PDB file of C-alpha atoms and ligand atoms in Angstrom:
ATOM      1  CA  UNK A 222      10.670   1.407 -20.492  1.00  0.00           C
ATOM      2  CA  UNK A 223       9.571   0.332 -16.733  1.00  0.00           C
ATOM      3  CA  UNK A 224       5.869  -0.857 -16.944  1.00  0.00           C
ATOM      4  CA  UNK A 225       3.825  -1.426 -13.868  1.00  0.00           C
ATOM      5  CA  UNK A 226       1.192  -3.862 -14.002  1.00  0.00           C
ATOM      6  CA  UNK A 227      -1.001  -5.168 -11.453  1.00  0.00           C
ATOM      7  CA  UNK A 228      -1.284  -9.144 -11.272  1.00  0.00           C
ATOM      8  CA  UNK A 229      -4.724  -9.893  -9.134  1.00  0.00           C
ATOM      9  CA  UNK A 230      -4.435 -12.326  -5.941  1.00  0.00           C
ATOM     10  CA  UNK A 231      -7.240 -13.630  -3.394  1.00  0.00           C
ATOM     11  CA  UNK A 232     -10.353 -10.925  -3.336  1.00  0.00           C
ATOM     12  CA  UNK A 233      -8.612  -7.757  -3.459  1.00  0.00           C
ATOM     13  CA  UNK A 234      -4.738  -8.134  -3.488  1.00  0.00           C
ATOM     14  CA  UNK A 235      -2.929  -6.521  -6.155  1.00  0.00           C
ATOM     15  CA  UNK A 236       0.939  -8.122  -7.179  1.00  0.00           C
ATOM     16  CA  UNK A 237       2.514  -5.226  -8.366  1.00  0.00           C
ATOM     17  CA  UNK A 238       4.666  -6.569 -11.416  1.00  0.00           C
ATOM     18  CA  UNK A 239       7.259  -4.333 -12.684  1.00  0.00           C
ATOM     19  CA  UNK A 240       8.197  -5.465 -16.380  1.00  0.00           C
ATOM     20  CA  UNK A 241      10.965  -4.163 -18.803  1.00  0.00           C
ATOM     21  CA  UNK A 242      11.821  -6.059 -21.699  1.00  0.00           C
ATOM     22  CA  UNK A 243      11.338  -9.678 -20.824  1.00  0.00           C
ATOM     23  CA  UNK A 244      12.113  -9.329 -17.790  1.00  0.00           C
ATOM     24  CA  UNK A 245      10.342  -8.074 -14.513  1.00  0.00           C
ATOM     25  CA  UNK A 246       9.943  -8.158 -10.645  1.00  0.00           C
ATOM     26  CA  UNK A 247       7.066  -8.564  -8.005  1.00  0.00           C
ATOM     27  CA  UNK A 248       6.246  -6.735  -5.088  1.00  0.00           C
ATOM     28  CA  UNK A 249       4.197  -8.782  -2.517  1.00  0.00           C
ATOM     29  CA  UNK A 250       3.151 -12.128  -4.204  1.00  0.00           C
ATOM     30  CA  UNK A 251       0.958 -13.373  -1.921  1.00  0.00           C
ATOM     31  CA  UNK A 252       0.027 -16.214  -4.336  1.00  0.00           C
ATOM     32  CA  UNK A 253       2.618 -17.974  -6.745  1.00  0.00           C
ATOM     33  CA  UNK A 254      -0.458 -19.083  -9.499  1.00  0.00           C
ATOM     34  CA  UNK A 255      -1.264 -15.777 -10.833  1.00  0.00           C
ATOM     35  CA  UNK A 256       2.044 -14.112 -11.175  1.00  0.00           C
ATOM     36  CA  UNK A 257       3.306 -17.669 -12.995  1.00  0.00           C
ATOM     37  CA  UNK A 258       0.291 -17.207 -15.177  1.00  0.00           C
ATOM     38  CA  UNK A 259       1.193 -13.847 -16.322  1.00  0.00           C
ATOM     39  CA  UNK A 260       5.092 -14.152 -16.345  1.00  0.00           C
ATOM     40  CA  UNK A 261       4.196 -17.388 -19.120  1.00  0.00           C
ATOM     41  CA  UNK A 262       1.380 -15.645 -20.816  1.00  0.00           C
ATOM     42  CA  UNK A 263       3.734 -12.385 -21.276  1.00  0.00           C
ATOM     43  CA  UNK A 264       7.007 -14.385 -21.932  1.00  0.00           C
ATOM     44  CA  UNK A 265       8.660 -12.780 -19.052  1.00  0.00           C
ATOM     45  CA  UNK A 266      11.396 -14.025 -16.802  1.00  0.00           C
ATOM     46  CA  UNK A 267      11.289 -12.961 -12.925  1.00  0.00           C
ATOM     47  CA  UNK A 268      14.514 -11.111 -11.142  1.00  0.00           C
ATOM     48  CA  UNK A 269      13.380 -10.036  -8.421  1.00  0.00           C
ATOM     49  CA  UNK A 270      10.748 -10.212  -5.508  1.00  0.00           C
ATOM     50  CA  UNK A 271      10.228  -7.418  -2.932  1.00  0.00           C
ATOM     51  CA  UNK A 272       7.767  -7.935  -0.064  1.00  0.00           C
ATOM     52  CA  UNK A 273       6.760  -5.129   2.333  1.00  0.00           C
ATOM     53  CA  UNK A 274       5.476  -7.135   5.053  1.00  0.00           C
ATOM     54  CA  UNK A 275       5.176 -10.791   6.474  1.00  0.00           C
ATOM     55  CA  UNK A 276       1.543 -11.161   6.163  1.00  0.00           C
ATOM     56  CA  UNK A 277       0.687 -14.550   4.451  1.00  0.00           C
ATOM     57  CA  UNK A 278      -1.331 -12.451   1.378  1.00  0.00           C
ATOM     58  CA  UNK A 279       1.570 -10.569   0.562  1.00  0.00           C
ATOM     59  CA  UNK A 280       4.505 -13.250   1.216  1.00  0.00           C
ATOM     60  CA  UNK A 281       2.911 -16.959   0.722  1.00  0.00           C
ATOM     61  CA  UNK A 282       3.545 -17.318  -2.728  1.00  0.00           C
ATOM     62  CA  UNK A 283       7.170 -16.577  -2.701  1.00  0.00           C
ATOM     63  CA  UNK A 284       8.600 -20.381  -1.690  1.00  0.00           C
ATOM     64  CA  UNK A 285       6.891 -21.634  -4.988  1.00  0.00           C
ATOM     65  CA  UNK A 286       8.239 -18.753  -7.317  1.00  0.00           C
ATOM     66  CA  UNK A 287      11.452 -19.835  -6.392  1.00  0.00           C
ATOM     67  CA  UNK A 288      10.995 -23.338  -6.922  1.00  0.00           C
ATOM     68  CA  UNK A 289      11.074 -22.234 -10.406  1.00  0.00           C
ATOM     69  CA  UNK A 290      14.214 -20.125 -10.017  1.00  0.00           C
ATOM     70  CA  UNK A 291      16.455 -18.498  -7.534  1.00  0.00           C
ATOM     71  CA  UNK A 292      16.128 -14.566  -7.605  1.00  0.00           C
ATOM     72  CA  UNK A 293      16.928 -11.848  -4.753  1.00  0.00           C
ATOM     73  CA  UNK A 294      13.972 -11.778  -2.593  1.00  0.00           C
ATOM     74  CA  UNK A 295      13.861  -8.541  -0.615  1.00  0.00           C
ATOM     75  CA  UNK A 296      12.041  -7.622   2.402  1.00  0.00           C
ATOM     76  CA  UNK A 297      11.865  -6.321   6.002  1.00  0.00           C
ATOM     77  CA  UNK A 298      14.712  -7.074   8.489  1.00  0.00           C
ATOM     78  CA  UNK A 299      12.845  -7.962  11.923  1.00  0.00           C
ATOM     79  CA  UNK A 300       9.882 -10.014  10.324  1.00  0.00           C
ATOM     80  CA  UNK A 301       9.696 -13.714   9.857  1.00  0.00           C
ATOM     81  CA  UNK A 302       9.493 -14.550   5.876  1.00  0.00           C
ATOM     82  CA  UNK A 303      11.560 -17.594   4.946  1.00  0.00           C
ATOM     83  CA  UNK A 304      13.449 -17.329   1.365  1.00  0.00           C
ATOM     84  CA  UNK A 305      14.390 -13.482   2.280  1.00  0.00           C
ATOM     85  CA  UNK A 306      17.954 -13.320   0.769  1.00  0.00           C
ATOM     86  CA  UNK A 307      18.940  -9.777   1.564  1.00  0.00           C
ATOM     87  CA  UNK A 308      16.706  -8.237   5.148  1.00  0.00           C
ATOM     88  CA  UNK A 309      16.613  -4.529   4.667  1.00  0.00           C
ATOM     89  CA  UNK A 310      15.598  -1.407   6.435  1.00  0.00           C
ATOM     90  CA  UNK A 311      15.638   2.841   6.169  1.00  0.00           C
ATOM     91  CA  UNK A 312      18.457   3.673   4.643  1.00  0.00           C
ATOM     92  CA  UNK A 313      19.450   0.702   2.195  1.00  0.00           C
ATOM     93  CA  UNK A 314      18.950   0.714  -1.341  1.00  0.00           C
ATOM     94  CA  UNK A 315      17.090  -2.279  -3.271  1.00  0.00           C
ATOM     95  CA  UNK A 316      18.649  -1.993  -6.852  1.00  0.00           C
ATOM     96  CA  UNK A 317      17.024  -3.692  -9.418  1.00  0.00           C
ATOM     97  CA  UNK A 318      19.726  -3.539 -12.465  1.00  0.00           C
ATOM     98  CA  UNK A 319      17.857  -5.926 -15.122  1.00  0.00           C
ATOM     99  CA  UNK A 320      15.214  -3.512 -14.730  1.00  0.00           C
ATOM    100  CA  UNK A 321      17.549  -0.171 -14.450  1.00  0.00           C
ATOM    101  CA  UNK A 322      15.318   1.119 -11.168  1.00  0.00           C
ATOM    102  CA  UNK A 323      16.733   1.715  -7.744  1.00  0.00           C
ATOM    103  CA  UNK A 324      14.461   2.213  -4.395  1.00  0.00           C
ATOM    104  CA  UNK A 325      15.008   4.058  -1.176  1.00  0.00           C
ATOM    105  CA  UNK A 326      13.492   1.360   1.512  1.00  0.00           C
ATOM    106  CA  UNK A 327      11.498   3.228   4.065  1.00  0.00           C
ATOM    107  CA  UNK A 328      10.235   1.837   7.941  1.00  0.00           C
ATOM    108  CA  UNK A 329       6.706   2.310   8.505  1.00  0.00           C
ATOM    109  CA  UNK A 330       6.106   0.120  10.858  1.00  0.00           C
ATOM    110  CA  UNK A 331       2.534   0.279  12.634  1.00  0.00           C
ATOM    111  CA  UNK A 332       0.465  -2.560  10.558  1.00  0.00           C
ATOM    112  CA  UNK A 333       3.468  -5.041  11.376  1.00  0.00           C
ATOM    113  CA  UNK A 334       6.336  -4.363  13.504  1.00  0.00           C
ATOM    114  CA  UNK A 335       8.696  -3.970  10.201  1.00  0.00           C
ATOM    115  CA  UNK A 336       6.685  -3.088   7.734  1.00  0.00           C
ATOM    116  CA  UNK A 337       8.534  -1.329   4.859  1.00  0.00           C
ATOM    117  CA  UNK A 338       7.917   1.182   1.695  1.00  0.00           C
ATOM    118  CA  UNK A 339      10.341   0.876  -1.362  1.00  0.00           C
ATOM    119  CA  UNK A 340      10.564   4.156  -3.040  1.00  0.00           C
ATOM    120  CA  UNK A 341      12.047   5.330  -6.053  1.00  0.00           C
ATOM    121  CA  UNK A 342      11.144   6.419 -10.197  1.00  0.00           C
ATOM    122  CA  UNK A 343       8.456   8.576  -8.417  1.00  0.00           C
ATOM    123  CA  UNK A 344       6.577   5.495  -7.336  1.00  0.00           C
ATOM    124  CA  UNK A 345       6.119   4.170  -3.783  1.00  0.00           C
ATOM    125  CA  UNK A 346       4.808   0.397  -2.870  1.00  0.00           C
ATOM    126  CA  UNK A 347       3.682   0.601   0.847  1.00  0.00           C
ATOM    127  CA  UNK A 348       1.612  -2.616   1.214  1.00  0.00           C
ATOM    128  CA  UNK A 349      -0.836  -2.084   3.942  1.00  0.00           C
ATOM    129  CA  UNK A 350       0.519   1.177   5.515  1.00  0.00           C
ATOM    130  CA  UNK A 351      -1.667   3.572   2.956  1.00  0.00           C
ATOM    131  CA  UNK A 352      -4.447   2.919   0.843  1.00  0.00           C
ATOM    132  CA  UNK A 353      -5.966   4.790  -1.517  1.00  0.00           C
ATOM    133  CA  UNK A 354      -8.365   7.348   0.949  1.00  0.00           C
ATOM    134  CA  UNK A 355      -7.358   4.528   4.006  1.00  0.00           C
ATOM    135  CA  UNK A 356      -4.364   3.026   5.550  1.00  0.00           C
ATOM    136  CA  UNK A 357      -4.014  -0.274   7.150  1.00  0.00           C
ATOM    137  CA  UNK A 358      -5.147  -1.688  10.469  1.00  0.00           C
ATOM    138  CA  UNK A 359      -2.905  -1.002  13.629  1.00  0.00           C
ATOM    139  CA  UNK A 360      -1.962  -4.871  14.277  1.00  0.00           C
ATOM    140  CA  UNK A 361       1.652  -4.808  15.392  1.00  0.00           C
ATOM    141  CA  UNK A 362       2.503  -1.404  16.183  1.00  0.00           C
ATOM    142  CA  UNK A 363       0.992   1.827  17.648  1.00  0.00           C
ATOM    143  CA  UNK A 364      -1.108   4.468  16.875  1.00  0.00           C
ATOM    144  CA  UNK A 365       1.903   6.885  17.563  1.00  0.00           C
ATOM    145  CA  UNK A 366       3.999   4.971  14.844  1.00  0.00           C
ATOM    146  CA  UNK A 367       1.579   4.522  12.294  1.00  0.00           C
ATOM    147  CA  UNK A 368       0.705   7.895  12.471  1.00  0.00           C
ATOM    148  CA  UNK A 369       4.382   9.288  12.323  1.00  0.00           C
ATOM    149  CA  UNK A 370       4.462   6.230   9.167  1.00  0.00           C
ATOM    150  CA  UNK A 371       1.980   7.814   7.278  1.00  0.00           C
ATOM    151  CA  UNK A 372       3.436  11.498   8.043  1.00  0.00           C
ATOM    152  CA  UNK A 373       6.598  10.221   6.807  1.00  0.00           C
ATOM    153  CA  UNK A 374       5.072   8.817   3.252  1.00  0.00           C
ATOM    154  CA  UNK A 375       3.285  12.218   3.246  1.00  0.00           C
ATOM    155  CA  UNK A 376       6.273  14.116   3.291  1.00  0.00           C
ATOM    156  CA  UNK A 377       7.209  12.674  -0.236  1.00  0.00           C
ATOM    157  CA  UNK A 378       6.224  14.561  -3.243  1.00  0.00           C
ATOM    158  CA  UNK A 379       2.287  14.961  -4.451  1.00  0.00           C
ATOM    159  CA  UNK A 380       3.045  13.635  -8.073  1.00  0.00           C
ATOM    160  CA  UNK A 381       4.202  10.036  -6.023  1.00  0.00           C
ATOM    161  CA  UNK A 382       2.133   7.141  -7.817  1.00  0.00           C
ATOM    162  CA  UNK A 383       0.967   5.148  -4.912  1.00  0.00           C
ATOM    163  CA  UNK A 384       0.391   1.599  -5.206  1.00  0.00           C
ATOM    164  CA  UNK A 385      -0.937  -0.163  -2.396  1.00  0.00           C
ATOM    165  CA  UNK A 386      -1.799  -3.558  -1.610  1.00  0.00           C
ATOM    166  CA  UNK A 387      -5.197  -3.903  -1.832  1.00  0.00           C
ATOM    167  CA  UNK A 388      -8.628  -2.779  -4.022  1.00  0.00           C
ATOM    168  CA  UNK A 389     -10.354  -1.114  -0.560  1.00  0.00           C
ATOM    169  CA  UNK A 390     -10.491   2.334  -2.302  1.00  0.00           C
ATOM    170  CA  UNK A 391     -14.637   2.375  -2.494  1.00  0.00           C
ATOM    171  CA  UNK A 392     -15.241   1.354   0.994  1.00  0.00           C
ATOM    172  CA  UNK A 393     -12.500   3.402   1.834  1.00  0.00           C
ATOM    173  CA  UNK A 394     -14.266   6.427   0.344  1.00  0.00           C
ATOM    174  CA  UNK A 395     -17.596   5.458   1.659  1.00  0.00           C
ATOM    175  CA  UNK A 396     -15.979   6.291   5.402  1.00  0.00           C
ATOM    176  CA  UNK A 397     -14.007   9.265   4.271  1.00  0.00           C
ATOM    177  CA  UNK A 398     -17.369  11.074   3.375  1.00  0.00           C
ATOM    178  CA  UNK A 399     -18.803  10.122   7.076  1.00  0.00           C
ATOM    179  CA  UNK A 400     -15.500  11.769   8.542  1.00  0.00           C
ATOM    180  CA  UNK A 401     -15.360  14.793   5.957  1.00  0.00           C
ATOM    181  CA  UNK A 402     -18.864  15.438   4.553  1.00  0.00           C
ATOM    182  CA  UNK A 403     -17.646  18.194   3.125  1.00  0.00           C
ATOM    183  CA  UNK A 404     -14.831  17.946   1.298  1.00  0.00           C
ATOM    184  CA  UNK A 405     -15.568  18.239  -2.290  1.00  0.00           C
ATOM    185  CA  UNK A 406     -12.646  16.836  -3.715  1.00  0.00           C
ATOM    186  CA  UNK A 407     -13.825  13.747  -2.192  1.00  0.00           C
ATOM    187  CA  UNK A 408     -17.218  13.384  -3.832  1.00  0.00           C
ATOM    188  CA  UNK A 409     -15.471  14.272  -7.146  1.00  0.00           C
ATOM    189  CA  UNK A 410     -13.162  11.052  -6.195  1.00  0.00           C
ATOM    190  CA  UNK A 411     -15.853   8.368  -5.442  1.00  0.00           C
ATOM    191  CA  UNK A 412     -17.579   9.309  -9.050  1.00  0.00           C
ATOM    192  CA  UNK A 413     -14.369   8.479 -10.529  1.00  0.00           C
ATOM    193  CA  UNK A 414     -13.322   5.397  -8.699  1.00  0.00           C
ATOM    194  CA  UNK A 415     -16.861   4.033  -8.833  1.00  0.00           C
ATOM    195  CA  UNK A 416     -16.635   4.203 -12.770  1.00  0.00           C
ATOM    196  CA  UNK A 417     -13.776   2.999 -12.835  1.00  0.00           C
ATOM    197  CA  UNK A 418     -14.805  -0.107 -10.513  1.00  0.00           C
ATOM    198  CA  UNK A 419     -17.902  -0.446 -12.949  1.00  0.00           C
ATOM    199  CA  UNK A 420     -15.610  -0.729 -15.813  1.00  0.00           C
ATOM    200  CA  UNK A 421     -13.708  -3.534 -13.978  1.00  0.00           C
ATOM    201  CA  UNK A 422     -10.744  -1.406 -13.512  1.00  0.00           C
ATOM    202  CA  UNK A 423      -8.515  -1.164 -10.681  1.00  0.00           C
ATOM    203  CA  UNK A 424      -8.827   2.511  -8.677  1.00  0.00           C
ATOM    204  CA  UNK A 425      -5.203   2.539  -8.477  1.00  0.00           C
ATOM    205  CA  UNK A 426      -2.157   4.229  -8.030  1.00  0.00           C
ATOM    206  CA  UNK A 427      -2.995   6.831  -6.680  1.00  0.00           C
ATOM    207  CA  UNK A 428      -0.992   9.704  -6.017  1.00  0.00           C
ATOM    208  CA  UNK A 429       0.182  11.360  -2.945  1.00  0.00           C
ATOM    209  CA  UNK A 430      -1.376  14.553  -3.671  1.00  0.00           C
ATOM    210  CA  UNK A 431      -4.745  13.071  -4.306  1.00  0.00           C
ATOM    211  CA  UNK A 432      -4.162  11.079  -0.886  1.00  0.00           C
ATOM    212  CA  UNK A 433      -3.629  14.555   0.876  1.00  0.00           C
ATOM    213  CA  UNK A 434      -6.655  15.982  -0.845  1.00  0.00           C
ATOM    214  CA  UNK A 435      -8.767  13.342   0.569  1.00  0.00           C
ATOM    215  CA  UNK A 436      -7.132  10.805   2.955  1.00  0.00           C
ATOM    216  CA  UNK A 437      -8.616  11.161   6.532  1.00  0.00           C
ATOM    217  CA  UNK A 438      -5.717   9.466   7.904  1.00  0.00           C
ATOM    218  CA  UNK A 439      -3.386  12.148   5.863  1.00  0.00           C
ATOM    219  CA  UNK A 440      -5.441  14.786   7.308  1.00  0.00           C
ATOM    220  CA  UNK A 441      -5.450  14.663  10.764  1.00  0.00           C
ATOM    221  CA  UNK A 442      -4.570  18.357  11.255  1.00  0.00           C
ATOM    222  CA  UNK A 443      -7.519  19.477   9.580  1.00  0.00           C
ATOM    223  CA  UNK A 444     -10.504  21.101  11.407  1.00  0.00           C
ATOM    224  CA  UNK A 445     -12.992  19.305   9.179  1.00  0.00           C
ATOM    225  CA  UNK A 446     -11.650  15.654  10.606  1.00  0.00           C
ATOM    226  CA  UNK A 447     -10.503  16.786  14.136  1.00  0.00           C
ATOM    227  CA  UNK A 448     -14.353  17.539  14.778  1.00  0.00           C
ATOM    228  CA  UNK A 449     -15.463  14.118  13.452  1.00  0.00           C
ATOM    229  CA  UNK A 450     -12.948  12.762  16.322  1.00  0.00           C
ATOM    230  CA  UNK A 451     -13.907  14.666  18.925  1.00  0.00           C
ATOM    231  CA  UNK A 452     -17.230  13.740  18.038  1.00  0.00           C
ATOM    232  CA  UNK A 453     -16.685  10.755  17.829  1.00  0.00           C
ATOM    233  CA  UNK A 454     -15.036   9.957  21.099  1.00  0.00           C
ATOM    234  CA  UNK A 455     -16.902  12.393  22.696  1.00  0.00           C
ATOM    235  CA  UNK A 456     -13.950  14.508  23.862  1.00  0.00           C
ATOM    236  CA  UNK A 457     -11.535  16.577  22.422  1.00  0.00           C
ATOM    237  CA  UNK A 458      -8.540  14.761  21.209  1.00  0.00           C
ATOM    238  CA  UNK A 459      -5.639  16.119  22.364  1.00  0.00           C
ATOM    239  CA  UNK A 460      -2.980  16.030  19.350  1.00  0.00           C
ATOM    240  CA  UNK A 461      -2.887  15.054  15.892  1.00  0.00           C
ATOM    241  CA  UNK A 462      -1.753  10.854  16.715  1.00  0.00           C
ATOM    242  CA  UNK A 463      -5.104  10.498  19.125  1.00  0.00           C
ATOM    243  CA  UNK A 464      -7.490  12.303  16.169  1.00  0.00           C
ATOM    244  CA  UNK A 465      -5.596   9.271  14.073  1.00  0.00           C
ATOM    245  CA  UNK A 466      -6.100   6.421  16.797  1.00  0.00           C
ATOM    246  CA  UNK A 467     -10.153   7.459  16.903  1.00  0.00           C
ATOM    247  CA  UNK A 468     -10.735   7.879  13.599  1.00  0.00           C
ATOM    248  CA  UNK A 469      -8.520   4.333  12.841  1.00  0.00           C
ATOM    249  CA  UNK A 470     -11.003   3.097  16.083  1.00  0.00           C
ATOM    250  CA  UNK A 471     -14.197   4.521  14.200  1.00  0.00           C
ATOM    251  CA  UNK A 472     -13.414   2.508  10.770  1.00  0.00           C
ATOM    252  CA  UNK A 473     -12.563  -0.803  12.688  1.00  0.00           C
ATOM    253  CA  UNK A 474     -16.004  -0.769  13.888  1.00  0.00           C
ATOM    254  CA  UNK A 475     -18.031   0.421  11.070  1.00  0.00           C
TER     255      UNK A 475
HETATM  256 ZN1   ZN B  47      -1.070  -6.982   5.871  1.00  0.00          ZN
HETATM  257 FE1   FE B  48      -2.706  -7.427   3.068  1.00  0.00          FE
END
């Protein structure tokens, strides 16, 4: 049966591991020493790496893995990472046979120019497009397509297990409650994930629905969040992606 395991990197990376057997695949190794330290410790034997964008904490430790062995390394077409063997984009399938699992790649560019979501088994790894109550910093894109990014992994179903790629989900809260003050389901969140943090445990995945319950970025339609942006900018905002680009403006400089 598919496991899913988080491997921990740098501060607050997670290397999602996916294991079957003795066998398994990473998603994002940012670092080569931690997932070789857990593929020896577990006896496992890597097939496959899949990276979602060509930021250095998601993609550096991929030339040393493969020092060790060749495997398939998967990742956006249109962004420099060296040792990609097969560039894909919406529309291909990533197929994963030693681990029986398929994935639907998605675009959601906004973070990078390329960045990409690999879907499938009712899980989805998005890197730094969503976070658990957050989403990633605009960098290479615009407003207008992260926005219509994050729409896009919204559309997918509420029982999707979300796993991001990074630990921001208390912080993340913290600026949630300044946008939505109200919304219960959010208060009922941040006792949970704070336990869990206090327990050394990692706040994620998440699921989709919770992210709709309590995402600002998810919610820009709501009445709640479009008055923190008008509020915030001091104007009304005229549509749904300029609610997104001031609330994404508010949490850059808080
Ligand atoms: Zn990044
Ligand atoms: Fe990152």
């Amino acid at each position: 049966m598919l496991e899913i395991v988080p491997v921990k990197a740098f501060k607050d990376n997670y290397i999602w591991t996916l294991r079957d057997g003795k066998l398994a695949a990473v998603v994002d190794p940012g670092d080569a020493r931690p997932v070789i330290d857990y593929l020896a410790r577990e006896k496992l034997d890597l097939v496959a790496i899949l990276a979602t964008h060509h930021h250095a904490d998601h993609v550096g430790g991929i030339p040393e893995l493969l020092e060790r062995g060749r495997v398939p390394v998967y990742g956006p077409r249109g962004e420099p990472i060296e040792s990609l063997t097969r560039a894909v984009g919406e529309g291909d399938t990533v197929t994963i046979p030693e681990l029986g699992v398929s994935f639907a790649v998605l675009d959601i560019p906004g973070h990078t120019r390329a960045h990409i979501a690999y879907y499938g088994a009712d899980c989805l790894f998005c890197g730094d497009t969503l976070f658990a109550c957050g989403c990633g910093r605009v960098f290479e894109g615009t407003p207008g397509q992260m926005y219509a990014s994050l729409e896009k992994l919204r559309a997918l179903p509420d029982s999707t297990r979300v796993y991001c790629g990074h630990e921001y989900t208390l912080a993340n809260i913290g600026f949630a409650r300044r946008v939505e003050p109200g919304n219960a389901a959010l208060s009922a969140r941040e006792a949970r994930d704070r336990k869990l943090r206090e327990a050394g445990e990692p706040t994620l995945p998440t699921t989709l629905g919770e992210e709709k319950a309590t995402n600002p970025f998810l919610r820009c339609l709501e009445p709640a969040v479009v008055e923190s942006a008008n509020k915030y900018l001091g104007a009304r905002a005229a549509d749904p992606v300029r609610v997104f680009a001031a609330i994404r403006d508010w949490k850059n400089r808080s």
